[in-house]
C-alpha cells in the first residue's frame, strides 16, 4: 500500500502537472486523482466531490492533498478535508513538488508531506546569471 495523491487546482493545472510528471518519470508510482475547479465552481458541490475522491483514494496509508494557491477556492475546498483522518493538505503545488513526491512512493504520509514541501521550496530558484565585469 502507499499514500495516494489528490490534486485540487484551478482549471486543469493539476491534470497538466500530473501529465507532465508522468511523462518525465514514465510511470505513475502513486495513485493520483485531480479535481479541477472552474471559475464558476459551486464550492459545496466540489467539496462533496473531493470528499468522495479522498474516501476512494485512501487505501489505508492516507491521502496527500496538493492545491495550487492558499486562500483560493481550490485551497478552501481542500482545507475542508482536514476533518478526515489520514489526510494532509499542502498549498503551493508546483512541478518540482509533485516530481519529488512521485519519486518517494514508499514513504508514509508525514514523511512524504515533508518531501513535498522541500521539493516545492527547493524548486524555486533565481536563475539570473551573475554578471562578470
mmCIF file of C-alpha atoms in Angstrom:
data_model
loop_
_atom_site.group_PDB
_atom_site.id
_atom_site.type_symbol
_atom_site.label_atom_id
_atom_site.label_comp_id
_atom_site.label_asym_id
_atom_site.label_seq_id
_atom_site.Cartn_x
_atom_site.Cartn_y
_atom_site.Cartn_z
ATOM 1 C CA UNK A 1 0.000 0.000 0.000
ATOM 2 C CA UNK A 2 1.023 3.602 -0.450
ATOM 3 C CA UNK A 3 -0.123 7.136 0.136
ATOM 4 C CA UNK A 4 -2.454 8.449 -2.572
ATOM 5 C CA UNK A 5 -2.472 11.933 -4.090
ATOM 6 C CA UNK A 6 -5.346 14.294 -4.765
ATOM 7 C CA UNK A 7 -4.610 17.484 -6.701
ATOM 8 C CA UNK A 8 -7.221 20.225 -6.271
ATOM 9 C CA UNK A 9 -6.430 23.132 -8.554
ATOM 10 C CA UNK A 10 -7.756 25.957 -10.681
ATOM 11 C CA UNK A 11 -8.842 24.691 -14.072
ATOM 12 C CA UNK A 12 -6.619 21.965 -15.480
ATOM 13 C CA UNK A 13 -3.412 22.867 -13.631
ATOM 14 C CA UNK A 14 -3.470 19.629 -11.630
ATOM 15 C CA UNK A 15 -4.123 17.452 -14.651
ATOM 16 C CA UNK A 16 -1.411 19.189 -16.665
ATOM 17 C CA UNK A 17 1.153 18.896 -13.862
ATOM 18 C CA UNK A 18 0.303 15.220 -13.324
ATOM 19 C CA UNK A 19 0.579 14.520 -17.060
ATOM 20 C CA UNK A 20 3.935 16.315 -17.212
ATOM 21 C CA UNK A 21 5.323 14.488 -14.174
ATOM 22 C CA UNK A 22 4.057 11.184 -15.554
ATOM 23 C CA UNK A 23 5.791 11.802 -18.884
ATOM 24 C CA UNK A 24 9.029 12.767 -17.118
ATOM 25 C CA UNK A 25 9.038 9.691 -14.889
ATOM 26 C CA UNK A 26 7.488 7.275 -17.346
ATOM 27 C CA UNK A 27 5.194 5.867 -14.659
ATOM 28 C CA UNK A 28 2.546 6.546 -12.043
ATOM 29 C CA UNK A 29 4.263 5.436 -8.824
ATOM 30 C CA UNK A 30 1.345 6.576 -6.628
ATOM 31 C CA UNK A 31 -2.424 6.558 -7.081
ATOM 32 C CA UNK A 32 -3.294 10.080 -8.196
ATOM 33 C CA UNK A 33 -6.521 11.933 -8.962
ATOM 34 C CA UNK A 34 -7.279 15.523 -9.924
ATOM 35 C CA UNK A 35 -10.185 17.770 -9.092
ATOM 36 C CA UNK A 36 -10.438 20.734 -11.446
ATOM 37 C CA UNK A 37 -12.055 23.859 -10.025
ATOM 38 C CA UNK A 38 -13.519 26.141 -12.698
ATOM 39 C CA UNK A 39 -14.036 29.843 -12.023
ATOM 40 C CA UNK A 40 -17.799 29.338 -11.879
ATOM 41 C CA UNK A 41 -17.490 26.481 -9.385
ATOM 42 C CA UNK A 42 -20.000 25.576 -6.708
ATOM 43 C CA UNK A 43 -17.585 25.064 -3.759
ATOM 44 C CA UNK A 44 -20.047 22.948 -1.770
ATOM 45 C CA UNK A 45 -20.587 20.551 -4.677
ATOM 46 C CA UNK A 46 -16.861 20.319 -5.343
ATOM 47 C CA UNK A 47 -16.178 19.706 -1.653
ATOM 48 C CA UNK A 48 -18.537 16.715 -1.833
ATOM 49 C CA UNK A 49 -16.625 15.506 -4.900
ATOM 50 C CA UNK A 50 -13.295 15.972 -3.092
ATOM 51 C CA UNK A 51 -14.592 14.108 -0.049
ATOM 52 C CA UNK A 52 -15.697 11.176 -2.197
ATOM 53 C CA UNK A 53 -12.366 11.178 -4.019
ATOM 54 C CA UNK A 54 -10.415 11.079 -0.745
ATOM 55 C CA UNK A 55 -12.500 8.204 0.541
ATOM 56 C CA UNK A 56 -11.987 6.318 -2.713
ATOM 57 C CA UNK A 57 -8.237 7.032 -2.860
ATOM 58 C CA UNK A 58 -7.361 6.164 0.745
ATOM 59 C CA UNK A 59 -6.105 2.613 0.858
ATOM 60 C CA UNK A 60 -5.066 2.782 4.477
ATOM 61 C CA UNK A 61 -1.923 4.905 4.185
ATOM 62 C CA UNK A 62 -3.636 8.271 3.788
ATOM 63 C CA UNK A 63 -4.091 10.923 1.140
ATOM 64 C CA UNK A 64 -1.790 13.834 0.427
ATOM 65 C CA UNK A 65 -3.867 16.694 -0.978
ATOM 66 C CA UNK A 66 -1.938 19.259 -3.002
ATOM 67 C CA UNK A 67 -3.555 22.525 -4.037
ATOM 68 C CA UNK A 68 -2.175 25.380 -6.076
ATOM 69 C CA UNK A 69 -2.675 28.598 -4.091
ATOM 70 C CA UNK A 70 -3.520 29.096 -0.435
ATOM 71 C CA UNK A 71 -6.649 31.154 0.172
ATOM 72 C CA UNK A 72 -8.178 30.423 -3.221
ATOM 73 C CA UNK A 73 -11.312 28.379 -3.880
ATOM 74 C CA UNK A 74 -9.378 25.140 -4.573
ATOM 75 C CA UNK A 75 -7.423 25.620 -1.362
ATOM 76 C CA UNK A 76 -10.561 26.384 0.619
ATOM 77 C CA UNK A 77 -12.168 23.201 -0.695
ATOM 78 C CA UNK A 78 -9.041 21.230 0.192
ATOM 79 C CA UNK A 79 -8.806 22.688 3.701
ATOM 80 C CA UNK A 80 -12.321 21.472 4.468
ATOM 81 C CA UNK A 81 -10.904 17.937 4.129
ATOM 82 C CA UNK A 82 -8.891 18.476 7.330
ATOM 83 C CA UNK A 83 -11.704 16.741 9.190
ATOM 84 C CA UNK A 84 -10.729 13.413 7.624
ATOM 85 C CA UNK A 85 -8.226 11.153 9.364
ATOM 86 C CA UNK A 86 -5.065 10.413 7.420
ATOM 87 C CA UNK A 87 -5.292 13.453 5.150
ATOM 88 C CA UNK A 88 -2.546 16.049 4.822
ATOM 89 C CA UNK A 89 -3.096 19.247 2.813
ATOM 90 C CA UNK A 90 -0.357 21.397 1.297
ATOM 91 C CA UNK A 91 -0.735 24.543 -0.814
ATOM 92 C CA UNK A 92 1.661 25.920 -3.402
ATOM 93 C CA UNK A 93 1.680 22.964 -5.793
ATOM 94 C CA UNK A 94 4.376 23.174 -8.426
ATOM 95 C CA UNK A 95 6.080 20.665 -10.709
ATOM 96 C CA UNK A 96 9.204 20.179 -8.526
ATOM 97 C CA UNK A 97 6.936 19.422 -5.548
ATOM 98 C CA UNK A 98 4.951 16.840 -7.491
ATOM 99 C CA UNK A 99 8.003 15.169 -9.013
ATOM 100 C CA UNK A 100 9.624 14.968 -5.563
ATOM 101 C CA UNK A 101 6.521 13.273 -4.163
ATOM 102 C CA UNK A 102 6.331 10.805 -7.021
ATOM 103 C CA UNK A 103 9.986 9.884 -6.548
ATOM 104 C CA UNK A 104 9.295 8.647 -3.000
ATOM 105 C CA UNK A 105 6.247 6.378 -3.333
ATOM 106 C CA UNK A 106 7.094 4.226 -0.304
ATOM 107 C CA UNK A 107 7.164 6.983 2.320
ATOM 108 C CA UNK A 108 4.488 7.422 4.957
ATOM 109 C CA UNK A 109 2.132 10.410 4.828
ATOM 110 C CA UNK A 110 4.072 12.679 7.193
ATOM 111 C CA UNK A 111 7.466 12.000 5.613
ATOM 112 C CA UNK A 112 6.041 12.354 2.116
ATOM 113 C CA UNK A 113 4.500 15.696 3.126
ATOM 114 C CA UNK A 114 7.924 16.904 4.252
ATOM 115 C CA UNK A 115 9.419 15.776 0.923
ATOM 116 C CA UNK A 116 6.697 17.673 -0.930
ATOM 117 C CA UNK A 117 7.433 20.862 1.000
ATOM 118 C CA UNK A 118 11.164 20.582 0.397
ATOM 119 C CA UNK A 119 10.602 19.878 -3.308
ATOM 120 C CA UNK A 120 8.374 22.924 -3.615
ATOM 121 C CA UNK A 121 10.818 25.186 -1.794
ATOM 122 C CA UNK A 122 13.964 23.821 -3.434
ATOM 123 C CA UNK A 123 12.384 24.091 -6.883
ATOM 124 C CA UNK A 124 12.043 27.877 -6.675
ATOM 125 C CA UNK A 125 15.321 29.478 -7.768
ATOM 126 C CA UNK A 126 16.582 32.789 -9.057
ATOM 127 C CA UNK A 127 18.031 31.856 -12.429
ATOM 128 C CA UNK A 128 19.618 35.211 -13.239
ATOM 129 C CA UNK A 129 23.198 34.651 -14.274
ATOM 130 C CA UNK A 130 25.816 36.584 -12.352
ATOM 131 C CA UNK A 131 27.436 39.351 -14.332
ATOM 132 C CA UNK A 132 31.158 39.441 -14.737
ATOM 133 C CA UNK A 133 32.981 42.703 -15.487
#
